[in-house]
């Protein structure tokens, strides 16, 4: 499918499979994939290592100043802080347990939004997150809001952690997911919500291949493209 320069926004709850879906769709359509959650995770890791967030989730004001010198970038789809690849560390339970309070801070959201706008300036992109269609790219041509049952989401996250070699506790994973959903949906600055012009994709009982086919049909319809891809 030949596409004009476009932005595709994918939002939704934690562990709905947004990144696997967005990555495959990006590959099939030849677009750049940007994982906005990875940037919030990168800021969280940075804050933890520098001692700017404590065990009670108090965030030091010093982080605000330090963000100006924090260099986050993607190389071959993996997140780097400066020259260090942090892709594995940002997916740990330690980072997951503090990323939502970090992502609720307005100045951190502005920092990440600026990064995303820079990264998406030149190219067609598929971006996933919580507020892409509502705040970051409200004019995205195609918006998809993903959801799935809690049981399916907890299982996915649990399997993902197992596959990465950690030893997760199923109920702890469920609790972390619930907490993140709550904080993400109730924060003051750009909470997780469905854009009024977003299409809902409930993938509780869909394969990844089916999701991508559904999305291609949607994109063709939205952009008025009739040729098959
Ligand atoms: O998609 P993820 O689980 O990697 O995202 C990590 C956290 O970052 C999640 O708890 C919500 C937050 N986030 C956000 O607030 N806004 C975004 N656009 C992306 C992620």
Coordinates of C-alpha atoms and ligand atoms in Angstrom, one line a residue:
X1 CA 0.0 0.0 0.0
X2 CA 1.6 3.3 -1.0
X3 CA 0.9 5.9 1.7
X4 CA 1.2 9.7 1.8
X5 CA 3.1 11.1 4.9
X6 CA 0.9 10.1 7.7
X7 CA 0.9 9.7 11.5
X8 CA -0.9 6.7 13.0
X9 CA -1.7 7.0 16.7
X10 CA -2.2 3.9 18.8
X11 CA -3.3 4.3 22.4
X12 CA -4.7 2.0 25.0
X13 CA -4.3 0.3 28.4
X14 CA -1.1 -1.4 29.6
X15 CA -0.3 -4.8 28.1
X16 CA -2.9 -4.7 25.4
X17 CA -0.1 -5.6 22.9
X18 CA 0.2 -2.1 21.5
X19 CA 3.9 -2.4 20.7
X20 CA 3.8 -5.8 19.0
X21 CA 0.9 -4.7 16.9
X22 CA 2.4 -1.3 16.1
X23 CA 5.8 -2.8 15.3
X24 CA 4.4 -5.3 12.8
X25 CA 2.1 -2.8 11.2
X26 CA 5.0 -0.4 10.9
X27 CA 7.1 -3.1 9.2
X28 CA 4.3 -4.1 6.8
X29 CA 3.6 -0.5 5.8
X30 CA 7.2 0.7 5.8
X31 CA 6.7 3.3 8.5
X32 CA 8.8 4.3 11.5
X33 CA 7.7 2.9 14.8
X34 CA 8.0 5.0 17.9
X35 CA 7.4 3.6 21.4
X36 CA 6.5 6.6 23.6
X37 CA 6.2 4.5 26.7
X38 CA 9.9 3.6 26.3
X39 CA 10.8 7.3 26.7
X40 CA 8.9 7.4 30.0
X41 CA 10.6 4.3 31.1
X42 CA 14.0 5.8 30.1
X43 CA 13.3 8.9 32.3
X44 CA 12.3 6.5 35.1
X45 CA 15.5 4.5 34.9
X46 CA 17.5 7.7 34.8
X47 CA 15.6 9.1 37.9
X48 CA 16.1 5.9 39.8
X49 CA 19.8 5.6 39.1
X50 CA 20.4 9.3 39.9
X51 CA 18.3 9.1 43.1
X52 CA 15.7 11.6 42.0
X53 CA 12.8 9.3 43.0
X54 CA 12.5 7.5 46.3
X55 CA 10.6 4.4 47.4
X56 CA 7.5 6.5 48.2
X57 CA 7.5 7.9 44.6
X58 CA 8.6 11.4 45.7
X59 CA 10.3 13.0 42.8
X60 CA 13.0 15.5 43.4
X61 CA 12.7 18.9 41.7
X62 CA 16.4 18.5 40.6
X63 CA 15.1 16.1 37.9
X64 CA 13.6 19.0 36.0
X65 CA 16.9 20.7 35.5
X66 CA 18.7 17.4 34.6
X67 CA 16.2 16.5 31.9
X68 CA 17.7 19.1 29.7
X69 CA 20.9 17.1 29.5
X70 CA 19.3 13.7 29.2
X71 CA 19.9 12.2 25.8
X72 CA 17.3 9.5 24.9
X73 CA 17.4 8.0 21.4
X74 CA 16.3 4.9 19.5
X75 CA 18.8 2.9 17.6
X76 CA 17.3 0.0 15.6
X77 CA 14.2 0.1 17.8
X78 CA 16.1 0.0 21.1
X79 CA 16.2 2.8 23.6
X80 CA 19.6 4.3 24.5
X81 CA 20.6 6.8 27.2
X82 CA 23.6 8.4 25.6
X83 CA 25.7 5.5 24.3
X84 CA 24.2 2.9 26.7
X85 CA 21.5 0.5 25.5
X86 CA 18.9 0.3 28.3
X87 CA 16.2 -1.7 26.5
X88 CA 16.3 -4.6 29.0
X89 CA 16.5 -2.4 32.1
X90 CA 13.5 -0.3 31.1
X91 CA 11.3 -3.4 30.9
X92 CA 12.1 -4.6 34.5
X93 CA 9.5 -4.7 37.3
X94 CA 11.6 -2.0 39.1
X95 CA 11.1 0.5 36.3
X96 CA 7.4 -0.6 35.7
X97 CA 6.6 0.0 39.3
X98 CA 7.6 3.7 39.2
X99 CA 6.9 4.7 35.6
X100 CA 3.3 5.8 36.1
X101 CA 4.1 8.4 38.8
X102 CA 7.0 9.7 36.6
X103 CA 4.6 9.9 33.6
X104 CA 2.1 11.9 35.7
X105 CA 4.5 14.8 36.0
X106 CA 3.7 17.7 33.6
X107 CA 7.2 18.8 32.9
X108 CA 8.3 15.2 32.2
X109 CA 5.3 14.8 29.8
X110 CA 6.4 18.0 28.0
X111 CA 10.0 16.7 27.7
X112 CA 8.7 13.4 26.2
X113 CA 6.3 15.2 23.9
X114 CA 9.1 17.3 22.5
X115 CA 11.2 14.2 21.9
X116 CA 8.3 12.6 20.0
X117 CA 7.7 15.7 17.9
X118 CA 11.4 15.8 16.9
X119 CA 11.5 12.1 16.1
X120 CA 8.4 12.3 14.0
X121 CA 9.2 15.5 12.2
X122 CA 10.4 14.1 8.9
X123 CA 8.8 10.7 8.5
X124 CA 5.6 8.9 8.5
X125 CA 5.2 7.2 11.9
X126 CA 3.2 4.8 13.9
X127 CA 3.4 5.8 17.6
X128 CA 2.0 4.0 20.6
X129 CA 1.2 5.3 24.0
X130 CA -1.6 6.7 26.2
X131 CA -2.2 10.2 24.8
X132 CA -0.9 10.1 21.3
X133 CA -4.3 10.6 19.6
X134 CA -5.6 13.1 22.2
X135 CA -2.6 15.3 23.0
X136 CA 0.7 14.5 21.2
X137 CA -0.8 14.2 17.7
X138 CA -4.4 15.2 17.9
X139 CA -4.4 15.5 14.1
X140 CA -3.2 12.0 13.4
X141 CA -4.9 10.7 10.3
X142 CA -5.6 7.3 11.9
X143 CA -6.3 6.7 15.6
X144 CA -6.7 3.3 17.2
X145 CA -7.6 2.7 20.8
X146 CA -6.6 -0.8 22.1
X147 CA -8.2 -2.8 24.8
X148 CA -8.4 -6.4 26.0
X149 CA -9.7 -8.2 29.1
X150 CA -7.7 -7.9 32.3
X151 CA -7.0 -11.6 32.4
X152 CA -5.6 -11.6 28.9
X153 CA -3.5 -8.5 29.7
X154 CA -2.0 -9.9 32.9
X155 CA -1.2 -13.2 31.2
X156 CA 0.6 -11.4 28.4
X157 CA 2.7 -9.3 30.7
X158 CA 3.5 -12.3 32.9
X159 CA 4.6 -14.3 29.9
X160 CA 6.7 -11.4 28.6
X161 CA 8.5 -11.1 32.0
X162 CA 9.0 -14.9 32.1
X163 CA 10.5 -14.9 28.6
X164 CA 12.9 -12.2 29.6
X165 CA 14.3 -14.5 32.3
X166 CA 12.6 -12.9 35.4
X167 CA 10.6 -14.8 37.9
X168 CA 7.3 -12.8 38.2
X169 CA 4.5 -13.3 40.6
X170 CA 1.2 -13.5 38.7
X171 CA -0.8 -11.5 41.3
X172 CA 2.0 -8.9 41.6
X173 CA 1.8 -8.4 37.9
X174 CA -2.0 -8.0 38.1
X175 CA -1.6 -5.4 40.9
X176 CA 1.1 -3.5 39.0
X177 CA -1.2 -3.4 35.9
X178 CA -4.2 -2.2 37.8
X179 CA -2.2 0.5 39.5
X180 CA -0.7 1.7 36.2
X181 CA -4.2 1.8 34.6
X182 CA -5.5 3.8 37.5
X183 CA -2.7 6.3 37.6
X184 CA -2.6 6.6 33.8
X185 CA -6.4 7.2 33.6
X186 CA -6.7 9.6 36.6
X187 CA -3.7 11.9 36.3
X188 CA -4.2 15.6 35.7
X189 CA -2.0 16.0 32.7
X190 CA -3.2 14.2 29.5
X191 CA -4.7 11.1 31.1
X192 CA -5.3 8.0 29.1
X193 CA -8.5 8.4 27.3
X194 CA -10.0 7.4 24.0
X195 CA -10.0 10.1 21.3
X196 CA -13.5 10.8 20.0
X197 CA -12.3 9.9 16.5
X198 CA -10.4 6.7 17.5
X199 CA -11.4 3.2 16.4
X200 CA -11.5 0.7 19.2
X201 CA -9.6 -2.6 18.8
X202 CA -10.4 -5.2 21.4
X203 CA -7.9 -7.9 20.8
X204 CA -8.8 -10.3 23.6
X205 CA -9.6 -13.0 21.1
X206 CA -7.6 -11.9 18.1
X207 CA -4.3 -13.0 16.7
X208 CA -1.7 -10.4 15.8
X209 CA -2.1 -11.2 12.1
X210 CA -5.9 -10.6 12.4
X211 CA -5.2 -7.3 14.2
X212 CA -2.9 -6.1 11.4
X213 CA -5.3 -7.1 8.7
X214 CA -8.1 -5.2 10.5
X215 CA -5.8 -2.1 10.8
X216 CA -4.8 -2.2 7.1
X217 CA -8.5 -2.3 6.1
X218 CA -9.1 0.7 8.4
X219 CA -6.2 2.7 7.0
X220 CA -7.2 2.0 3.4
X221 CA -10.7 3.1 4.2
X222 CA -9.6 6.3 6.1
X223 CA -7.2 7.3 3.4
X224 CA -9.3 6.3 0.5
X225 CA -6.8 3.7 -0.8
X226 CA -8.3 0.8 -2.7
X227 CA -5.3 -1.2 -3.7
X228 CA -4.6 -4.3 -1.6
X229 CA -1.2 -4.5 0.2
Ligands
LIG1 O1 3.4 1.4 27.2 P1 4.2 1.2 28.4 O2 3.7 0.3 29.4 O3 5.7 0.9 28.1 O4 4.2 2.7 29.2 C1 4.9 2.9 30.4 C2 4.2 3.9 31.2 O5 4.3 5.2 30.6 C3 2.7 3.6 31.4 O6 2.5 3.4 32.8 C4 2.0 4.9 31.0 C5 3.1 5.9 30.6 N1 2.8 6.4 29.3 C6 2.1 7.6 29.2 O7 1.7 8.1 30.3 N2 1.9 8.2 28.0 C7 2.3 7.7 26.9 N3 2.1 8.3 25.7 C8 3.1 6.4 26.9 C9 3.3 5.8 28.1

